[in-house]
Amino acid sequence: MCRFIESIKLAESRFYRLELHQARVDKVFADFYPAVKPINLAELLMKSDFPETGIHKCRIVFDSEVQFLEYIPYVRREIKSLKLVETDMETLPYKIEDRTKLNIAFAKREACDDVLMVRNNLITDTSYSNIALFDGENWITPKNPLLFGVNRAQLVAENKLIQKDIKVSELFNFQLIRLFNAMIEFGELEIAIGSIEH
């Protein structure tokens, strides 16, 4: 059985998107441990010795119970270029600890900073973030990303993103691409479409 992971943003004593992280944990328990009461993230985190200042990644590794919890000072990676890479990874509703397939894809980035993964001719995610593309009017996010991230879920619920399939051939109809995840807010990391290499 694989282990699961939640990466939660902690900034100046505030945990971000906790309800959405909890919903994802609840789904793991419903699908894999239906007889076990799900981990209560709010309770767990409030009891932990969390840093009160700065930005940290709270990393929780768990199966039917918490295996470990750590707080890591967060420094955002600079991403200025992406390499299109084919993948056969399946879409998942939760994060698994094993990143072997993601690491294999990331190793194909060549001189670029990260990869933009393509499955069945459709754009999905980078190796560590969801994406959205700007067409001059709206921000479009792939309908079936590799991971249904919590930040993505919030942005979709707030009608800030439109979900649709994006073919590789349509990529250059867009102007900008934004990368975002639990730690990176929407708009913090944006690059030109021209910085994507085939």
mmCIF file of C-alpha atoms in Angstrom:
data_model
loop_
_atom_site.group_PDB
_atom_site.id
_atom_site.type_symbol
_atom_site.label_atom_id
_atom_site.label_comp_id
_atom_site.label_asym_id
_atom_site.label_seq_id
_atom_site.Cartn_x
_atom_site.Cartn_y
_atom_site.Cartn_z
ATOM 1 C CA MET A 1 0.000 0.000 0.000
ATOM 2 C CA CYS A 2 1.363 3.438 -0.888
ATOM 3 C CA ARG A 3 1.627 6.330 1.536
ATOM 4 C CA PHE A 4 -0.032 9.675 0.982
ATOM 5 C CA ILE A 5 1.100 13.223 1.491
ATOM 6 C CA GLU A 6 -0.396 16.632 2.151
ATOM 7 C CA SER A 7 1.683 19.791 1.745
ATOM 8 C CA ILE A 8 -0.020 22.650 3.552
ATOM 9 C CA LYS A 9 1.023 26.292 3.390
ATOM 10 C CA LEU A 10 1.752 27.928 6.733
ATOM 11 C CA ALA A 11 2.346 31.676 6.547
ATOM 12 C CA GLU A 12 2.594 33.883 9.652
ATOM 13 C CA SER A 13 0.731 31.337 11.823
ATOM 14 C CA ARG A 14 -2.067 30.819 9.257
ATOM 15 C CA PHE A 15 -2.698 27.455 7.607
ATOM 16 C CA TYR A 16 -4.051 27.906 4.058
ATOM 17 C CA ARG A 17 -6.968 25.994 2.464
ATOM 18 C CA LEU A 18 -7.286 23.599 5.398
ATOM 19 C CA GLU A 19 -10.856 22.573 4.516
ATOM 20 C CA LEU A 20 -9.769 21.521 1.025
ATOM 21 C CA HIS A 21 -6.795 19.573 2.370
ATOM 22 C CA GLN A 22 -9.166 17.880 4.836
ATOM 23 C CA ALA A 23 -11.544 16.940 2.007
ATOM 24 C CA ARG A 24 -8.662 15.271 0.170
ATOM 25 C CA VAL A 25 -7.576 13.389 3.309
ATOM 26 C CA ASP A 26 -11.196 12.296 3.825
ATOM 27 C CA LYS A 27 -11.242 10.900 0.288
ATOM 28 C CA VAL A 28 -8.101 8.837 0.963
ATOM 29 C CA PHE A 29 -9.741 7.333 4.047
ATOM 30 C CA ALA A 30 -13.044 6.688 2.251
ATOM 31 C CA ASP A 31 -11.232 4.911 -0.605
ATOM 32 C CA PHE A 32 -8.489 3.056 1.301
ATOM 33 C CA TYR A 33 -9.341 2.932 5.019
ATOM 34 C CA PRO A 34 -13.155 3.079 5.239
ATOM 35 C CA ALA A 35 -13.215 1.526 8.728
ATOM 36 C CA VAL A 36 -10.811 4.131 10.151
ATOM 37 C CA LYS A 37 -11.718 7.634 11.328
ATOM 38 C CA PRO A 38 -9.927 10.169 9.080
ATOM 39 C CA ILE A 39 -7.066 12.248 10.434
ATOM 40 C CA ASN A 40 -8.352 15.605 11.717
ATOM 41 C CA LEU A 41 -5.874 18.066 10.220
ATOM 42 C CA ALA A 42 -6.932 21.111 12.241
ATOM 43 C CA GLU A 43 -6.588 19.181 15.488
ATOM 44 C CA LEU A 44 -3.251 17.685 14.438
ATOM 45 C CA LEU A 45 -1.762 21.011 13.360
ATOM 46 C CA MET A 46 -2.945 23.000 16.365
ATOM 47 C CA LYS A 47 -1.246 20.450 18.644
ATOM 48 C CA SER A 48 1.997 20.583 16.656
ATOM 49 C CA ASP A 49 4.916 22.891 17.398
ATOM 50 C CA PHE A 50 4.512 25.069 14.311
ATOM 51 C CA PRO A 51 6.671 28.106 13.426
ATOM 52 C CA GLU A 52 4.793 31.344 14.092
ATOM 53 C CA THR A 53 6.622 33.552 11.597
ATOM 54 C CA GLY A 54 7.688 33.207 7.976
ATOM 55 C CA ILE A 55 6.415 30.879 5.247
ATOM 56 C CA HIS A 56 6.736 27.134 5.753
ATOM 57 C CA LYS A 57 5.605 23.980 4.019
ATOM 58 C CA CYS A 58 3.858 21.694 6.465
ATOM 59 C CA ARG A 59 4.469 18.208 5.087
ATOM 60 C CA ILE A 60 2.339 15.358 6.431
ATOM 61 C CA VAL A 61 3.010 11.774 5.347
ATOM 62 C CA PHE A 62 0.299 9.275 6.269
ATOM 63 C CA ASP A 63 -1.432 5.998 5.573
ATOM 64 C CA SER A 64 -4.137 4.910 8.032
ATOM 65 C CA GLU A 65 -2.357 7.168 10.539
ATOM 66 C CA VAL A 66 0.181 9.987 10.516
ATOM 67 C CA GLN A 67 3.707 8.697 9.847
ATOM 68 C CA PHE A 68 5.432 12.033 10.243
ATOM 69 C CA LEU A 69 4.879 15.773 10.149
ATOM 70 C CA GLU A 70 7.537 18.381 9.429
ATOM 71 C CA TYR A 71 7.788 22.116 8.821
ATOM 72 C CA ILE A 72 10.193 23.179 6.087
ATOM 73 C CA PRO A 73 11.104 26.850 5.436
ATOM 74 C CA TYR A 74 9.726 27.596 1.981
ATOM 75 C CA VAL A 75 11.735 29.102 -0.851
ATOM 76 C CA ARG A 76 9.971 29.211 -4.219
ATOM 77 C CA ARG A 77 11.829 27.732 -7.175
ATOM 78 C CA GLU A 78 12.401 30.072 -10.089
ATOM 79 C CA ILE A 79 10.762 28.689 -13.224
ATOM 80 C CA LYS A 80 11.438 30.559 -16.473
ATOM 81 C CA SER A 81 11.152 27.773 -19.057
ATOM 82 C CA LEU A 82 9.221 24.524 -19.565
ATOM 83 C CA LYS A 83 9.841 21.465 -21.732
ATOM 84 C CA LEU A 84 6.898 19.498 -23.162
ATOM 85 C CA VAL A 85 7.220 15.856 -22.108
ATOM 86 C CA GLU A 86 4.939 12.882 -22.797
ATOM 87 C CA THR A 87 3.624 10.930 -19.818
ATOM 88 C CA ASP A 88 1.267 8.016 -19.176
ATOM 89 C CA MET A 89 0.552 8.990 -15.568
ATOM 90 C CA GLU A 90 -3.054 8.693 -14.425
ATOM 91 C CA THR A 91 -5.040 11.530 -12.897
ATOM 92 C CA LEU A 92 -5.211 11.196 -9.105
ATOM 93 C CA PRO A 93 -7.570 12.830 -6.587
ATOM 94 C CA TYR A 94 -4.868 12.698 -3.877
ATOM 95 C CA LYS A 95 -1.102 13.060 -3.551
ATOM 96 C CA ILE A 96 0.979 9.928 -3.158
ATOM 97 C CA GLU A 97 4.406 9.978 -1.534
ATOM 98 C CA ASP A 98 6.071 8.042 -4.361
ATOM 99 C CA ARG A 99 7.258 10.587 -6.934
ATOM 100 C CA THR A 100 9.148 8.090 -9.130
ATOM 101 C CA LYS A 101 7.142 8.785 -12.313
ATOM 102 C CA LEU A 102 7.239 12.541 -11.728
ATOM 103 C CA ASN A 103 10.992 12.400 -11.214
ATOM 104 C CA ILE A 104 11.446 10.410 -14.445
ATOM 105 C CA ALA A 105 9.467 13.072 -16.323
ATOM 106 C CA PHE A 106 11.385 15.912 -14.609
ATOM 107 C CA ALA A 107 14.697 14.341 -15.672
ATOM 108 C CA LYS A 108 13.680 14.946 -19.314
ATOM 109 C CA ARG A 109 13.579 18.748 -18.933
ATOM 110 C CA GLU A 110 16.983 19.180 -20.670
ATOM 111 C CA ALA A 111 18.025 22.848 -20.350
ATOM 112 C CA CYS A 112 14.580 23.955 -19.126
ATOM 113 C CA ASP A 113 13.623 24.590 -15.491
ATOM 114 C CA ASP A 114 10.714 22.145 -15.403
ATOM 115 C CA VAL A 115 8.510 19.980 -17.606
ATOM 116 C CA LEU A 116 4.968 20.540 -18.870
ATOM 117 C CA MET A 117 3.489 17.080 -19.136
ATOM 118 C CA VAL A 118 1.331 15.869 -22.001
ATOM 119 C CA ARG A 119 -0.973 12.846 -21.857
ATOM 120 C CA ASN A 120 -2.924 11.654 -24.913
ATOM 121 C CA ASN A 121 -2.028 14.924 -26.687
ATOM 122 C CA LEU A 122 -3.541 16.993 -23.858
ATOM 123 C CA ILE A 123 -1.685 19.420 -21.580
ATOM 124 C CA THR A 124 -1.788 18.413 -17.886
ATOM 125 C CA ASP A 125 0.582 19.736 -15.148
ATOM 126 C CA THR A 126 4.199 20.567 -14.484
ATOM 127 C CA SER A 127 6.161 18.195 -12.229
ATOM 128 C CA TYR A 128 5.065 20.068 -9.122
ATOM 129 C CA SER A 129 2.174 22.384 -9.965
ATOM 130 C CA ASN A 130 -1.157 22.795 -11.660
ATOM 131 C CA ILE A 131 -1.306 25.280 -14.518
ATOM 132 C CA ALA A 132 -3.602 27.803 -16.165
ATOM 133 C CA LEU A 133 -3.272 29.429 -19.578
ATOM 134 C CA PHE A 134 -4.388 32.954 -20.492
ATOM 135 C CA ASP A 135 -6.111 33.450 -23.857
ATOM 136 C CA GLY A 136 -6.330 37.234 -23.586
ATOM 137 C CA GLU A 137 -9.639 37.101 -21.736
ATOM 138 C CA ASN A 138 -9.882 34.020 -19.497
ATOM 139 C CA TRP A 139 -7.633 31.678 -17.549
ATOM 140 C CA ILE A 140 -8.096 28.084 -18.732
ATOM 141 C CA THR A 141 -6.956 25.085 -16.684
ATOM 142 C CA PRO A 142 -6.769 21.488 -17.993
ATOM 143 C CA LYS A 143 -9.971 19.586 -17.245
ATOM 144 C CA ASN A 144 -8.012 16.470 -16.220
ATOM 145 C CA PRO A 145 -4.770 17.457 -14.496
ATOM 146 C CA LEU A 146 -2.471 14.818 -13.045
ATOM 147 C CA LEU A 147 -3.397 16.017 -9.563
ATOM 148 C CA PHE A 148 -6.522 17.837 -8.448
ATOM 149 C CA GLY A 149 -4.713 20.388 -6.280
ATOM 150 C CA VAL A 150 -6.326 22.329 -3.438
ATOM 151 C CA ASN A 151 -5.446 25.762 -4.848
ATOM 152 C CA ARG A 152 -6.923 24.690 -8.197
ATOM 153 C CA ALA A 153 -10.099 23.504 -6.461
ATOM 154 C CA GLN A 154 -10.499 26.857 -4.736
ATOM 155 C CA LEU A 155 -9.890 28.856 -7.936
ATOM 156 C CA VAL A 156 -12.424 26.735 -9.859
ATOM 157 C CA ALA A 157 -15.000 27.158 -7.067
ATOM 158 C CA GLU A 158 -14.443 30.930 -7.200
ATOM 159 C CA ASN A 159 -14.968 30.907 -11.010
ATOM 160 C CA LYS A 160 -11.461 32.264 -11.570
ATOM 161 C CA LEU A 161 -10.581 29.336 -13.837
ATOM 162 C CA ILE A 162 -12.414 27.626 -16.713
ATOM 163 C CA GLN A 163 -11.827 23.889 -17.027
ATOM 164 C CA LYS A 164 -11.378 22.469 -20.519
ATOM 165 C CA ASP A 165 -9.152 20.154 -22.517
ATOM 166 C CA ILE A 166 -6.120 21.892 -24.038
ATOM 167 C CA LYS A 167 -4.447 20.156 -26.969
ATOM 168 C CA VAL A 168 -0.732 20.614 -27.588
ATOM 169 C CA SER A 169 -1.566 22.173 -30.968
ATOM 170 C CA GLU A 170 -3.639 24.830 -29.168
ATOM 171 C CA LEU A 171 -0.910 25.816 -26.745
ATOM 172 C CA PHE A 172 0.402 28.720 -28.764
ATOM 173 C CA ASN A 173 -3.076 30.268 -29.034
ATOM 174 C CA PHE A 174 -2.418 31.386 -25.459
ATOM 175 C CA GLN A 175 -0.229 34.215 -24.182
ATOM 176 C CA LEU A 176 0.773 33.292 -20.645
ATOM 177 C CA ILE A 177 0.996 30.294 -18.354
ATOM 178 C CA ARG A 178 0.666 30.436 -14.575
ATOM 179 C CA LEU A 179 1.999 27.755 -12.243
ATOM 180 C CA PHE A 180 0.362 27.341 -8.841
ATOM 181 C CA ASN A 181 0.022 24.792 -6.066
ATOM 182 C CA ALA A 182 -0.641 24.639 -2.323
ATOM 183 C CA MET A 183 2.428 26.804 -1.686
ATOM 184 C CA ILE A 184 2.332 29.127 -4.723
ATOM 185 C CA GLU A 185 -0.574 31.546 -4.997
ATOM 186 C CA PHE A 186 -2.226 32.191 -8.366
ATOM 187 C CA GLY A 187 -0.333 35.000 -10.108
ATOM 188 C CA GLU A 188 2.954 34.611 -8.206
ATOM 189 C CA LEU A 189 4.590 32.530 -10.943
ATOM 190 C CA GLU A 190 3.831 33.447 -14.553
ATOM 191 C CA ILE A 191 5.816 32.907 -17.752
ATOM 192 C CA ALA A 192 5.302 33.619 -21.445
ATOM 193 C CA ILE A 193 4.039 30.814 -23.669
ATOM 194 C CA GLY A 194 7.120 31.358 -25.816
ATOM 195 C CA SER A 195 9.199 29.943 -22.950
ATOM 196 C CA ILE A 196 7.727 26.475 -23.549
ATOM 197 C CA GLU A 197 9.890 24.178 -25.695
ATOM 198 C CA HIS A 198 8.715 21.197 -27.729
#
